[in-house]
Tab-separated table of C-alpha atoms and ligand atoms in Angstrom:
chain	number	residue	atom	x	y	z
M	1	UNK	CA	0.000	0.000	0.000
M	2	UNK	CA	1.189	3.517	-0.818
M	3	UNK	CA	1.497	5.261	2.494
M	4	UNK	CA	0.497	8.799	1.585
M	5	UNK	CA	-3.272	8.999	1.592
M	6	UNK	CA	-5.246	11.163	-0.796
M	7	UNK	CA	-8.498	12.660	0.453
M	8	UNK	CA	-10.911	14.818	-1.513
M	9	UNK	CA	-11.888	18.096	0.089
M	10	UNK	CA	-15.511	18.008	-0.981
M	11	UNK	CA	-19.072	17.107	-0.044
M	12	UNK	CA	-19.966	16.453	-3.687
M	13	UNK	CA	-21.048	12.866	-4.332
M	14	UNK	CA	-20.258	12.766	-8.030
M	15	UNK	CA	-16.702	14.043	-7.441
M	16	UNK	CA	-16.248	11.370	-4.776
M	17	UNK	CA	-17.598	8.655	-7.067
M	18	UNK	CA	-15.259	9.688	-9.882
M	19	UNK	CA	-12.204	9.713	-7.631
M	20	UNK	CA	-13.241	6.397	-6.058
M	21	UNK	CA	-13.585	4.742	-9.456
M	22	UNK	CA	-10.071	5.964	-10.273
M	23	UNK	CA	-8.783	3.997	-7.280
M	24	UNK	CA	-6.890	6.913	-5.783
M	25	UNK	CA	-9.103	7.877	-2.880
M	26	UNK	CA	-8.543	7.135	0.801
M	27	UNK	CA	-11.064	9.515	2.299
M	28	UNK	CA	-12.714	12.895	2.240
M	29	UNK	CA	-12.895	16.008	4.344
M	30	UNK	CA	-15.951	18.202	4.639
M	31	UNK	CA	-16.549	21.430	6.493
M	32	UNK	CA	-19.545	23.782	6.890
M	33	UNK	CA	-18.483	25.774	3.807
M	34	UNK	CA	-18.293	22.655	1.620
M	35	UNK	CA	-21.701	21.488	2.910
M	36	UNK	CA	-23.077	24.983	2.175
M	37	UNK	CA	-21.838	24.700	-1.414
M	38	UNK	CA	-23.878	21.490	-1.870
M	39	UNK	CA	-26.992	22.967	-0.230
M	40	UNK	CA	-26.720	26.148	-2.347
M	41	UNK	CA	-26.233	24.096	-5.509
M	42	UNK	CA	-29.364	22.038	-4.809
M	43	UNK	CA	-31.384	25.194	-4.074
M	44	UNK	CA	-30.192	26.774	-7.316
M	45	UNK	CA	-31.386	23.707	-9.192
M	46	UNK	CA	-34.751	23.999	-7.416
M	47	UNK	CA	-34.138	20.788	-5.463
M	48	UNK	CA	-34.674	20.157	-1.779
M	49	UNK	CA	-31.610	18.490	-0.318
M	50	UNK	CA	-31.976	15.735	2.275
M	51	UNK	CA	-28.735	16.625	4.031
M	52	UNK	CA	-28.679	13.661	6.407
M	53	UNK	CA	-29.256	11.290	3.496
M	54	UNK	CA	-26.564	13.139	1.522
M	55	UNK	CA	-24.035	12.705	4.334
M	56	UNK	CA	-24.902	9.005	4.640
M	57	UNK	CA	-24.348	8.663	0.907
M	58	UNK	CA	-20.916	10.296	1.231
M	59	UNK	CA	-20.021	7.724	3.910
M	60	UNK	CA	-21.269	4.827	1.774
M	61	UNK	CA	-19.579	6.111	-1.391
M	62	UNK	CA	-16.246	6.019	0.419
M	63	UNK	CA	-17.029	2.776	2.217
M	64	UNK	CA	-15.303	0.810	4.931
M	65	UNK	CA	-11.596	1.381	5.486
M	66	UNK	CA	-11.738	4.956	4.136
M	67	UNK	CA	-12.258	8.088	6.192
M	68	UNK	CA	-14.954	10.776	6.167
M	69	UNK	CA	-14.426	13.900	8.273
M	70	UNK	CA	-17.585	15.624	9.498
M	71	UNK	CA	-17.322	18.880	11.413
M	72	UNK	CA	-19.157	20.148	14.494
M	73	UNK	CA	-20.665	23.626	14.344
M	74	UNK	CA	-20.717	24.848	17.964
M	75	UNK	CA	-17.824	26.709	19.531
M	76	UNK	CA	-18.125	25.753	23.209
M	77	UNK	CA	-16.867	22.574	24.846
M	78	UNK	CA	-20.210	21.098	25.954
M	79	UNK	CA	-21.931	21.525	22.612
M	80	UNK	CA	-18.923	20.423	20.555
M	81	UNK	CA	-18.683	17.285	22.686
M	82	UNK	CA	-22.436	16.687	22.275
M	83	UNK	CA	-22.392	17.312	18.513
M	84	UNK	CA	-19.253	15.204	18.049
M	85	UNK	CA	-20.865	12.226	19.789
M	86	UNK	CA	-24.035	12.750	17.772
M	87	UNK	CA	-22.235	12.943	14.402
M	88	UNK	CA	-20.376	9.743	15.171
M	89	UNK	CA	-23.443	7.828	16.395
M	90	UNK	CA	-25.667	9.080	13.580
M	91	UNK	CA	-23.334	8.612	10.593
M	92	UNK	CA	-20.658	6.072	11.526
M	93	UNK	CA	-23.075	3.114	11.187
M	94	UNK	CA	-23.396	3.842	7.430
M	95	UNK	CA	-19.878	2.545	6.677
M	96	UNK	CA	-17.819	2.697	9.875
M	97	UNK	CA	-15.604	5.476	8.515
M	98	UNK	CA	-16.476	8.704	10.347
M	99	UNK	CA	-13.910	11.001	11.948
M	100	UNK	CA	-15.183	14.060	13.803
M	101	UNK	CA	-13.628	17.391	12.952
M	102	UNK	CA	-13.004	19.675	15.919
M	103	UNK	CA	-11.439	23.127	15.518
M	104	UNK	CA	-8.335	23.523	17.645
M	105	UNK	CA	-9.545	26.773	19.162
M	106	UNK	CA	-12.980	28.073	18.224
M	107	UNK	CA	-12.873	30.893	20.788
M	108	UNK	CA	-13.891	34.133	19.113
M	109	UNK	CA	-13.492	36.451	22.115
M	110	UNK	CA	-10.191	34.904	23.254
M	111	UNK	CA	-11.493	34.477	26.826
M	112	UNK	CA	-10.985	30.712	26.994
M	113	UNK	CA	-8.833	28.977	24.389
M	114	UNK	CA	-9.389	25.501	25.848
M	115	UNK	CA	-12.839	24.556	24.477
M	116	UNK	CA	-11.520	22.788	21.360
M	117	UNK	CA	-8.729	20.902	23.076
M	118	UNK	CA	-11.060	19.734	25.851
M	119	UNK	CA	-13.568	18.488	23.283
M	120	UNK	CA	-10.736	16.586	21.535
M	121	UNK	CA	-9.743	14.974	24.804
M	122	UNK	CA	-13.325	14.038	25.708
M	123	UNK	CA	-14.266	12.589	22.317
M	124	UNK	CA	-11.007	10.742	21.687
M	125	UNK	CA	-11.250	9.138	25.134
M	126	UNK	CA	-14.635	7.796	23.967
M	127	UNK	CA	-12.860	6.135	21.021
M	128	UNK	CA	-14.095	8.614	18.409
M	129	UNK	CA	-11.421	9.423	15.795
M	130	UNK	CA	-10.764	13.164	15.852
M	131	UNK	CA	-9.492	15.286	12.999
M	132	UNK	CA	-8.326	18.586	14.496
M	133	UNK	CA	-9.028	21.355	12.053
M	134	UNK	CA	-7.860	24.954	11.525
M	135	UNK	CA	-4.297	24.152	12.597
M	136	UNK	CA	-2.083	27.151	11.815
M	137	UNK	CA	0.958	26.473	14.045
M	138	UNK	CA	3.109	23.452	14.956
M	139	UNK	CA	2.361	24.052	18.632
M	140	UNK	CA	-1.389	23.747	18.051
M	141	UNK	CA	-0.700	20.447	16.258
M	142	UNK	CA	1.449	19.198	19.125
M	143	UNK	CA	-1.228	19.960	21.724
M	144	UNK	CA	-3.971	18.343	19.626
M	145	UNK	CA	-1.869	15.191	19.343
M	146	UNK	CA	-1.232	15.188	23.106
M	147	UNK	CA	-4.988	15.480	23.699
M	148	UNK	CA	-5.571	12.334	21.620
M	149	UNK	CA	-6.411	13.526	18.092
M	150	UNK	CA	-5.996	10.897	15.354
M	151	UNK	CA	-5.389	13.548	12.703
M	152	UNK	CA	-4.171	17.159	12.688
M	153	UNK	CA	-5.007	19.352	9.722
M	154	UNK	CA	-2.625	22.229	9.010
M	155	UNK	CA	-4.176	24.630	6.472
M	156	UNK	CA	-1.292	25.229	4.074
M	157	UNK	CA	-3.094	27.510	1.616
M	158	UNK	CA	-4.574	29.732	4.302
M	159	UNK	CA	-1.138	30.316	5.863
M	160	UNK	CA	0.163	31.343	2.433
M	161	UNK	CA	-2.827	33.709	2.124
M	162	UNK	CA	-2.091	35.119	5.566
M	163	UNK	CA	1.560	35.855	4.799
M	164	UNK	CA	0.617	37.439	1.470
M	165	UNK	CA	-2.103	39.593	3.017
M	166	UNK	CA	0.217	40.682	5.860
M	167	UNK	CA	2.892	41.684	3.362
M	168	UNK	CA	0.471	43.358	0.948
M	169	UNK	CA	1.144	40.934	-1.908
M	170	UNK	CA	-1.715	40.688	-4.407
M	171	UNK	CA	-2.579	37.093	-5.281
M	172	UNK	CA	-5.130	34.741	-6.757
M	173	UNK	CA	-6.444	31.961	-4.501
M	174	UNK	CA	-5.009	29.157	-6.630
M	175	UNK	CA	-1.646	30.805	-7.268
M	176	UNK	CA	1.451	28.911	-6.199
M	177	UNK	CA	3.250	30.253	-3.117
M	178	UNK	CA	6.900	29.131	-2.868
M	179	UNK	CA	7.574	26.546	-0.172
M	180	UNK	CA	10.633	28.581	0.878
M	181	UNK	CA	8.502	31.681	1.348
M	182	UNK	CA	8.839	35.249	0.095
M	183	UNK	CA	11.176	36.655	2.718
M	184	UNK	CA	8.441	37.242	5.326
M	185	UNK	CA	7.121	34.801	7.873
M	186	UNK	CA	4.354	34.136	10.341
M	187	UNK	CA	6.165	33.726	13.642
M	188	UNK	CA	8.871	31.573	12.052
M	189	UNK	CA	6.634	29.806	9.541
M	190	UNK	CA	7.607	30.896	6.030
M	191	UNK	CA	4.867	29.099	4.063
M	192	UNK	CA	2.025	26.614	4.337
M	193	UNK	CA	4.371	23.872	3.176
M	194	UNK	CA	6.857	24.935	5.854
M	195	UNK	CA	4.084	24.567	8.454
M	196	UNK	CA	3.390	21.009	7.299
M	197	UNK	CA	7.124	20.199	7.248
M	198	UNK	CA	7.653	21.443	10.812
M	199	UNK	CA	4.706	19.460	12.180
M	200	UNK	CA	5.970	16.320	10.426
M	201	UNK	CA	9.426	16.924	11.935
M	202	UNK	CA	8.127	17.385	15.478
M	203	UNK	CA	5.943	14.277	15.236
M	204	UNK	CA	8.955	12.308	13.952
M	205	UNK	CA	11.127	13.564	16.823
M	206	UNK	CA	8.741	12.115	19.374
M	207	UNK	CA	7.332	9.191	17.374
M	208	UNK	CA	3.850	10.717	17.619
M	209	UNK	CA	1.350	8.497	15.828
M	210	UNK	CA	-1.171	11.263	14.999
M	211	UNK	CA	-1.439	11.652	11.227
M	212	UNK	CA	-0.577	14.943	9.562
M	213	UNK	CA	-3.245	15.894	7.026
M	214	UNK	CA	-2.176	18.762	4.775
M	215	UNK	CA	-5.295	20.773	4.053
M	216	UNK	CA	-6.167	23.902	2.122
M	217	UNK	CA	-4.218	22.775	-0.935
M	218	UNK	CA	-4.938	24.985	-3.914
M	219	UNK	CA	-2.725	23.671	-6.709
M	220	UNK	CA	-0.899	20.561	-7.908
M	221	UNK	CA	2.554	21.894	-6.988
M	222	UNK	CA	1.457	22.202	-3.357
M	223	UNK	CA	0.157	18.616	-3.479
M	224	UNK	CA	3.633	17.505	-4.589
M	225	UNK	CA	5.356	19.529	-1.901
M	226	UNK	CA	3.270	18.236	0.987
M	227	UNK	CA	4.196	14.732	-0.205
M	228	UNK	CA	7.856	15.759	-0.196
M	229	UNK	CA	7.353	17.196	3.281
M	230	UNK	CA	6.201	13.772	4.496
M	231	UNK	CA	2.527	14.503	5.181
M	232	UNK	CA	0.521	11.343	5.890
M	233	UNK	CA	-2.534	12.671	4.080
M	234	UNK	CA	-3.206	15.393	1.523
M	235	UNK	CA	-6.752	16.635	1.102
M	236	UNK	CA	-7.332	18.280	-2.227
M	237	UNK	CA	-10.198	19.734	-4.231
M	238	UNK	CA	-11.374	17.642	-7.204
M	239	UNK	CA	-10.099	20.324	-9.620
M	240	UNK	CA	-6.564	19.946	-8.213
M	241	UNK	CA	-6.792	16.147	-8.497
M	242	UNK	CA	-7.618	16.559	-12.188
M	243	UNK	CA	-4.746	19.038	-12.690
M	244	UNK	CA	-2.344	16.548	-11.097
M	245	UNK	CA	-2.966	14.332	-14.135
M	246	UNK	CA	-2.227	17.039	-16.653
M	247	UNK	CA	0.881	18.106	-18.581
M	248	UNK	CA	1.236	19.844	-21.928
M	249	UNK	CA	3.734	17.251	-23.177
M	250	UNK	CA	1.369	14.425	-22.154
M	251	UNK	CA	-1.317	16.038	-24.307
M	252	UNK	CA	1.106	16.601	-27.174
M	253	UNK	CA	2.213	12.948	-26.983
M	254	UNK	CA	-1.391	11.736	-26.966
M	255	UNK	CA	-2.178	13.712	-30.111
M	256	UNK	CA	0.966	12.454	-31.875
M	257	UNK	CA	0.308	8.787	-30.966
M	258	UNK	CA	-3.231	9.153	-32.210
M	259	UNK	CA	-2.051	10.677	-35.515
M	260	UNK	CA	0.492	7.882	-35.960
M	261	UNK	CA	-2.020	5.077	-35.448
M	262	UNK	CA	-2.033	3.282	-38.800
M	263	UNK	CA	-4.975	1.168	-39.965
M	264	UNK	CA	-2.894	-2.033	-39.534
M	265	UNK	CA	-2.493	-1.228	-35.854
M	266	UNK	CA	-6.206	-0.378	-35.482
M	267	UNK	CA	-6.982	-3.817	-36.977
M	268	UNK	CA	-5.149	-5.472	-34.093
M	269	UNK	CA	-7.965	-4.279	-31.817
M	270	UNK	CA	-10.875	-5.360	-34.007
M	271	UNK	CA	-11.773	-8.232	-31.704
M	272	UNK	CA	-11.513	-6.241	-28.492
M	273	UNK	CA	-14.912	-6.469	-26.832
M	274	UNK	CA	-17.045	-3.320	-26.628
U	301	E4P	C1	-9.555	20.705	5.311
U	301	E4P	O1	-9.989	19.799	5.990
U	301	E4P	C2	-10.366	21.875	4.917
U	301	E4P	O2	-11.674	21.437	4.643
U	301	E4P	C3	-9.882	22.550	3.661
U	301	E4P	O3	-8.710	21.959	3.160
U	301	E4P	C4	-9.897	24.035	3.667
U	301	E4P	O4	-9.439	24.509	2.419
U	301	E4P	P1	-9.596	26.017	1.950
U	301	E4P	O5	-8.662	26.849	2.760
U	301	E4P	O6	-9.203	26.019	0.511
U	301	E4P	O7	-11.032	26.384	2.179
């Protein structure tokens, strides 16, 4: 088995089915924004979405042995713990593949930063696999792992955005940001890839079993670099998965081979079953 896992960052069933049939998928990550995209799409098409049924279908499309991350929506310990238990009980029976996504620190007023980490501790003690989301520093990742998380999700693309915004660089969301940075950093982190690399390094130092899931990947180059950085999992949008298969010279070669296919060679395939 190839050890790096590829997840799709989507709640779209047809994208999941296509990636599954390609044999490259190990799981998927959802979040409230990705769920919103599906609900909005259905509304636009004049359809009424059965969201619970939709989520069950996601779990079944992936099937046993894969992983589906579903996120809580509350921001306080009690409700996150309650919602996490509910998500697991409600959707894990579909295919036994649910991981609950808990934000590392959902505090908006900064009064108590411990709600997320306490929810991770509570739920992981109950045997529920936890994917800690919105990880922006190696120290957040370390604490999530200590609290029992199965997965930590550093958001590579959003750190790149943050550094660019802080330094006044204009950019497009899918534009490549160099792994080595642009001469500015976020408290010692020079890029999203650097964040992933540092978490991988710390986990290696202490033989921490928690998996590092590189999230917020916006282009194929980033997907390559998180693999080079040693991430256990990369979660990518379907569009990036498709771009990973593309190269101008591949296209050129395909056209040339097709032009060079003589009738004699075509005849070789005449008995190939339709
Ligand atoms: C990961 O689990 C998140 O859902 C995701 O990668 C966020 O990506 P974005 O920053 O492109 O929204």
